[in-house]
Amino acid sequence: MTKFSELNISESTQRSLSRMGFEEATPIQEGTIKLGLEGRDIIGQAQTGTGKTTAFGVPIIENIDTSNRAIQALVIAPTRELAIQVSEELYRIGNDKRAKVLSVYGGQDIGRQIRALRNNPQIIVGTPGRLLDHIKRKTMKLDHVQTLVLDEADEMLNMGFIEDINAIMASVPAERQTLLFSATMPGPIRKIAETFMKEPEVVKIKSKAMTVDNIDQYFVKAQEREKFDVLSRIINVDQPELAIVFGRTKRRVDELSHALTIRGYLAEGIHGDLTQAKRMSVLRQFKEGKIDILVATDVAARGLDISGVTHVYNFDIPQDPESYVHRIGRTGRAGKSGKAVTFVTPREMGYLRIVEETTKRRMTPLIPPTSDEALLGQQRLAVEQLTEVIQKNELHDYKQLAAGLLEDHDAIEIVAAALKNMTREPDDTPVKITEERPLPSRNRRDRGGYKGGNRGGGGGSRRPFRGGSRDGGSRRGERGEGGRGGSRRSSSREGGSRSRSRSRRQPE
């Protein structure tokens, strides 16, 4: 791979990238930075997790004139979370150059944003609606914009922002550099490229380089009323370090996060009806490892760049295959392995077939673990925790107590009691999960989908896999941190190696 030092980047930007832990450029970064520094218009076809922000961030920072107090670069992002993340990364890239970055988005006091705009930021990152609001109020002057970026353009199309985008692009100077990033290229996005871009260069990251290949993909066929108990047992066996559970509706997310909490998991949900402060608080806790399970709708999770997610559970199968790819792409980042489990009711099996045709991967049927297997998973975790305590060798204050116990009890009984006390036995506390209607039935005429019932034709090569990891262990040692533009595994999130004793279950 090409090093950033080989890309004709200024020393100040190289220092910032080095401080961020970035040494080698990803394919999207290498192609975009080279062309971007030449002033070319670029279409970057790549998904979240390939390092897009640094790809367009470096050319932006390199071209900023910090002595000029005008807005020189504008980045349009689909969600407020992504706008914040992009602005934070641009700030870090431009730290040594002292570039001023401001994010603007709905849900934040517009008066506060107007005051911040008076401080003359040189880079604006914002969501379409709020950017258009500032343009109409004349509180944001864009007549000196030299670089315009559309990040995750297809997501903005799906969210109904296409007219806003057209209006914003018509408000910036015609003589500018335009960078458009999109995982897919539907017709309306191509139309934007034809209308607003000049002989754009295409930097395309092939699907093979995306996140699907290093993700173990499973499906569980279950009736709607069975899904939550099956999910609980699978989580007990998998022991995920960080997991995301996707639900189809806001009500579903609320009920799932509440039910998981009742069962003793450290879980929180995010969706569009939560206040901005609450959503950012939940995401911060998840990134810091204070929450083990994030429950989210597709819209709430779009654009999130969360490192270290080991498992994705699709409690509801998405209606379109592109959403599936986006969902499972939250794990398996930066070359690390991941696991995705999708729940499917018998009537939704046709959607599974369509997803498989899109990803060109057959999912492995997963036989839900039994209650005994779920208990075994928790017992295995207790053994790991106890072993970890022994290895730390910080037991001096307890050895005298242990000696006293050994005078009255057998050593095996003492260890067994300790393990029993540390094991969180599977909880069957009743929970309320409202049954959702299944997606409209797909028959064989709909792109070859299955029409409910059992999934035939799997053949002997698709033997069902029983819950947990392939090797029967937790696969903890194989997991790691990924992210935009490089690995960022460090002690900052957890103060050293993350203790498994904190995760998984709440203390009783």
Short mmCIF file of C-alpha atoms in Angstrom, two decimals, residues 211-449:
data_model
loop_
_atom_site.label_atom_id
_atom_site.label_comp_id
_atom_site.label_asym_id
_atom_site.label_seq_id
_atom_site.Cartn_x
_atom_site.Cartn_y
_atom_site.Cartn_z
CA THR A 211 -16.59 -5.44 4.17
CA VAL A 212 -18.66 -8.48 3.17
CA ASP A 213 -15.89 -11.02 2.50
CA ASN A 214 -14.51 -11.09 6.04
CA ILE A 215 -17.90 -11.32 7.74
CA ASP A 216 -19.36 -14.70 8.70
CA GLN A 217 -23.01 -14.48 7.64
CA TYR A 218 -25.77 -16.62 9.14
CA PHE A 219 -29.55 -16.69 9.04
CA VAL A 220 -32.00 -17.98 11.63
CA LYS A 221 -35.44 -19.03 10.45
CA ALA A 222 -37.88 -18.32 13.28
CA GLN A 223 -41.46 -17.29 13.89
CA GLU A 224 -41.94 -13.68 14.94
CA ARG A 225 -42.89 -14.61 18.52
CA GLU A 226 -39.73 -16.74 18.94
CA LYS A 227 -37.17 -14.23 17.73
CA PHE A 228 -36.32 -12.42 20.95
CA ASP A 229 -35.67 -15.51 23.06
CA VAL A 230 -33.51 -16.91 20.24
CA LEU A 231 -31.60 -13.60 20.05
CA SER A 232 -30.94 -13.70 23.81
CA ARG A 233 -29.55 -17.24 23.63
CA ILE A 234 -27.33 -16.41 20.63
CA ILE A 235 -25.92 -13.35 22.43
CA ASN A 236 -25.17 -15.51 25.49
CA VAL A 237 -23.20 -17.93 23.32
CA ASP A 238 -21.48 -15.33 21.12
CA GLN A 239 -20.49 -13.04 24.01
CA PRO A 240 -20.03 -10.06 21.64
CA GLU A 241 -17.62 -7.35 22.70
CA LEU A 242 -19.68 -4.69 20.92
CA ALA A 243 -22.86 -5.52 19.00
CA ILE A 244 -25.51 -3.68 16.98
CA VAL A 245 -29.07 -5.01 16.77
CA PHE A 246 -31.10 -3.60 13.86
CA GLY A 247 -34.88 -3.22 14.11
CA ARG A 248 -37.26 -2.16 11.36
CA THR A 249 -39.25 0.49 13.28
CA LYS A 250 -38.81 3.02 16.08
CA ARG A 251 -41.25 1.07 18.26
CA ARG A 252 -39.24 -2.08 17.61
CA VAL A 253 -36.01 -0.37 18.71
CA ASP A 254 -37.61 0.95 21.92
CA GLU A 255 -39.06 -2.44 22.82
CA LEU A 256 -35.89 -4.38 21.98
CA SER A 257 -33.57 -2.09 23.96
CA HIS A 258 -35.96 -2.20 26.95
CA ALA A 259 -36.31 -5.99 26.74
CA LEU A 260 -32.53 -6.51 26.50
CA THR A 261 -32.05 -4.28 29.55
CA ILE A 262 -34.65 -6.31 31.49
CA ARG A 263 -32.72 -9.47 30.61
CA GLY A 264 -29.56 -7.92 32.06
CA TYR A 265 -27.68 -6.68 29.01
CA LEU A 266 -26.07 -3.25 28.74
CA ALA A 267 -28.22 -2.01 25.85
CA GLU A 268 -29.52 1.33 24.53
CA GLY A 269 -31.48 2.28 21.42
CA ILE A 270 -31.26 5.13 18.90
CA HIS A 271 -33.80 6.30 16.34
CA GLY A 272 -35.00 9.51 14.76
CA ASP A 273 -37.46 10.47 17.53
CA LEU A 274 -34.81 10.78 20.22
CA THR A 275 -33.39 14.19 21.04
CA GLN A 276 -30.02 14.97 19.50
CA ALA A 277 -28.43 15.12 22.94
CA LYS A 278 -29.74 11.66 23.82
CA ARG A 279 -28.57 10.13 20.55
CA MET A 280 -25.07 11.57 20.90
CA SER A 281 -24.91 10.43 24.54
CA VAL A 282 -25.84 6.85 23.59
CA LEU A 283 -23.31 6.77 20.74
CA ARG A 284 -20.56 8.13 22.98
CA GLN A 285 -21.26 5.46 25.62
CA PHE A 286 -21.24 2.75 22.95
CA LYS A 287 -17.92 3.92 21.50
CA GLU A 288 -16.44 4.02 25.01
CA GLY A 289 -17.61 0.46 25.72
CA LYS A 290 -20.04 1.48 28.47
CA ILE A 291 -22.86 -0.05 26.41
CA ASP A 292 -22.38 -3.49 24.88
CA ILE A 293 -25.41 -3.55 22.57
CA LEU A 294 -26.68 -0.68 20.42
CA VAL A 295 -30.19 -1.12 19.02
CA ALA A 296 -30.88 1.05 15.97
CA THR A 297 -33.05 1.72 12.96
CA ASP A 298 -31.42 1.98 9.53
CA VAL A 299 -31.87 5.76 9.38
CA ALA A 300 -30.35 6.35 12.84
CA ALA A 301 -27.32 4.19 12.02
CA ARG A 302 -26.57 5.62 8.56
CA GLY A 303 -23.14 7.15 8.30
CA LEU A 304 -22.02 6.01 11.74
CA ASP A 305 -18.35 5.12 11.88
CA ILE A 306 -18.10 2.97 15.00
CA SER A 307 -14.95 0.94 15.46
CA GLY A 308 -14.69 -2.42 17.17
CA VAL A 309 -18.19 -3.79 16.42
CA THR A 310 -17.80 -7.57 16.50
CA HIS A 311 -21.39 -8.69 15.82
CA VAL A 312 -24.42 -7.40 13.90
CA TYR A 313 -27.85 -8.93 14.53
CA ASN A 314 -30.61 -8.16 12.03
CA PHE A 315 -33.63 -8.75 14.24
CA ASP A 316 -35.71 -7.78 11.20
CA ILE A 317 -34.43 -8.49 7.70
CA PRO A 318 -34.21 -5.24 5.69
CA GLN A 319 -36.48 -4.75 2.69
CA ASP A 320 -33.65 -3.99 0.24
CA PRO A 321 -30.27 -5.74 -0.09
CA GLU A 322 -28.27 -2.50 -0.06
CA SER A 323 -29.48 -1.81 3.47
CA TYR A 324 -28.31 -5.28 4.43
CA VAL A 325 -24.81 -4.58 3.09
CA HIS A 326 -24.71 -1.26 4.97
CA ARG A 327 -25.86 -2.93 8.18
CA ILE A 328 -23.39 -5.79 8.25
CA GLY A 329 -20.63 -3.43 7.10
CA ARG A 330 -20.63 -2.03 10.65
CA THR A 331 -18.49 -5.04 11.58
CA GLY A 332 -15.54 -6.68 9.84
CA ARG A 333 -13.69 -3.37 9.54
CA ALA A 334 -10.03 -2.83 8.62
CA GLY A 335 -9.40 -6.48 7.78
CA LYS A 336 -10.83 -7.79 11.06
CA SER A 337 -13.41 -10.57 11.07
CA GLY A 338 -17.03 -10.07 12.06
CA LYS A 339 -20.26 -11.99 12.43
CA ALA A 340 -23.74 -11.12 11.13
CA VAL A 341 -26.91 -13.01 12.05
CA THR A 342 -30.18 -12.28 10.25
CA PHE A 343 -33.57 -13.38 11.59
CA VAL A 344 -36.09 -14.39 8.93
CA THR A 345 -39.70 -15.46 9.31
CA PRO A 346 -40.90 -18.21 6.94
CA ARG A 347 -42.81 -15.68 4.80
CA GLU A 348 -39.68 -13.51 4.36
CA MET A 349 -37.37 -16.18 2.95
CA GLY A 350 -37.57 -14.62 -0.53
CA TYR A 351 -35.82 -11.51 0.74
CA LEU A 352 -32.96 -13.66 1.99
CA ARG A 353 -32.48 -15.06 -1.51
CA ILE A 354 -32.34 -11.53 -2.99
CA VAL A 355 -29.73 -10.48 -0.40
CA GLU A 356 -27.63 -13.51 -1.31
CA GLU A 357 -27.84 -12.70 -5.01
CA THR A 358 -26.68 -9.15 -4.30
CA THR A 359 -23.75 -10.10 -2.04
CA LYS A 360 -22.93 -13.23 -4.07
CA ARG A 361 -22.64 -15.09 -0.78
CA ARG A 362 -24.86 -17.82 0.60
CA MET A 363 -25.66 -17.41 4.27
CA THR A 364 -25.13 -20.38 6.57
CA PRO A 365 -28.27 -21.64 8.34
CA LEU A 366 -27.81 -21.28 12.09
CA ILE A 367 -29.58 -23.64 14.48
CA PRO A 368 -30.50 -21.56 17.54
CA PRO A 369 -28.58 -22.60 20.64
CA THR A 370 -30.50 -24.35 23.41
CA SER A 371 -30.85 -22.91 26.89
CA ASP A 372 -28.13 -25.32 28.05
CA GLU A 373 -25.77 -24.04 25.33
CA ALA A 374 -26.56 -20.45 26.31
CA LEU A 375 -25.71 -21.31 29.93
CA LEU A 376 -22.49 -22.94 28.75
CA GLY A 377 -21.55 -19.68 27.02
CA GLN A 378 -21.99 -17.75 30.26
CA GLN A 379 -20.04 -20.38 32.19
CA ARG A 380 -17.21 -20.11 29.68
CA LEU A 381 -17.18 -16.35 30.20
CA ALA A 382 -16.96 -16.85 33.97
CA VAL A 383 -13.95 -19.14 33.50
CA GLU A 384 -12.27 -16.49 31.30
CA GLN A 385 -12.94 -13.80 33.90
CA LEU A 386 -11.58 -15.90 36.75
CA THR A 387 -8.49 -16.84 34.73
CA GLU A 388 -7.91 -13.18 33.92
CA VAL A 389 -8.03 -12.28 37.63
CA ILE A 390 -5.51 -15.03 38.44
CA GLN A 391 -3.14 -13.89 35.69
CA LYS A 392 -3.14 -10.33 37.00
CA ASN A 393 -1.68 -11.78 40.23
CA GLU A 394 -3.17 -9.09 42.47
CA LEU A 395 -4.49 -11.55 45.06
CA HIS A 396 -2.23 -10.92 48.05
CA ASP A 397 -5.02 -9.46 50.23
CA TYR A 398 -7.22 -12.49 49.50
CA LYS A 399 -4.80 -15.39 49.94
CA GLN A 400 -5.29 -15.54 53.71
CA LEU A 401 -9.05 -15.71 53.22
CA ALA A 402 -8.55 -18.45 50.63
CA ALA A 403 -6.40 -20.43 53.04
CA GLY A 404 -9.16 -20.24 55.63
CA LEU A 405 -11.71 -21.55 53.15
CA LEU A 406 -9.42 -24.44 52.20
CA GLU A 407 -9.34 -25.56 55.84
CA ASP A 408 -13.09 -26.15 55.75
CA HIS A 409 -13.87 -26.91 52.09
CA ASP A 410 -12.56 -28.87 49.14
CA ALA A 411 -10.59 -26.77 46.59
CA ILE A 412 -12.75 -27.94 43.67
CA GLU A 413 -15.90 -26.95 45.57
CA ILE A 414 -14.49 -23.48 46.23
CA VAL A 415 -13.60 -22.89 42.57
CA ALA A 416 -16.99 -24.25 41.47
CA ALA A 417 -18.74 -21.88 43.89
CA ALA A 418 -16.73 -18.93 42.57
CA LEU A 419 -17.63 -19.81 38.99
CA LYS A 420 -21.31 -20.27 39.89
CA ASN A 421 -21.32 -16.88 41.60
CA MET A 422 -19.72 -15.22 38.54
CA THR A 423 -22.01 -16.91 35.99
CA ARG A 424 -25.00 -14.87 34.87
CA GLU A 425 -27.48 -17.64 34.22
CA PRO A 426 -29.79 -17.07 31.21
CA ASP A 427 -32.75 -14.94 32.19
CA ASP A 428 -36.28 -15.80 31.06
CA THR A 429 -37.97 -12.73 32.55
CA PRO A 430 -41.09 -12.05 30.43
CA VAL A 431 -40.68 -9.15 27.99
CA LYS A 432 -43.05 -7.39 25.61
CA ILE A 433 -42.13 -7.37 21.93
CA THR A 434 -44.99 -6.32 19.65
CA GLU A 435 -45.25 -8.61 16.64
CA GLU A 436 -44.58 -6.78 13.37
CA ARG A 437 -46.21 -7.71 10.10
CA PRO A 438 -43.78 -9.58 7.84
CA LEU A 439 -42.52 -7.89 4.69
CA PRO A 440 -44.72 -8.42 1.60
CA SER A 441 -44.25 -11.95 0.30
CA ARG A 442 -41.69 -12.46 -2.47
CA ASN A 443 -42.39 -15.23 -4.92
CA ARG A 444 -40.13 -16.82 -7.52
CA ARG A 445 -41.03 -14.21 -10.12
CA ASP A 446 -39.59 -11.51 -7.85
CA ARG A 447 -35.93 -11.87 -8.79
CA GLY A 448 -35.99 -15.59 -8.09
CA GLY A 449 -36.90 -15.30 -4.41
#
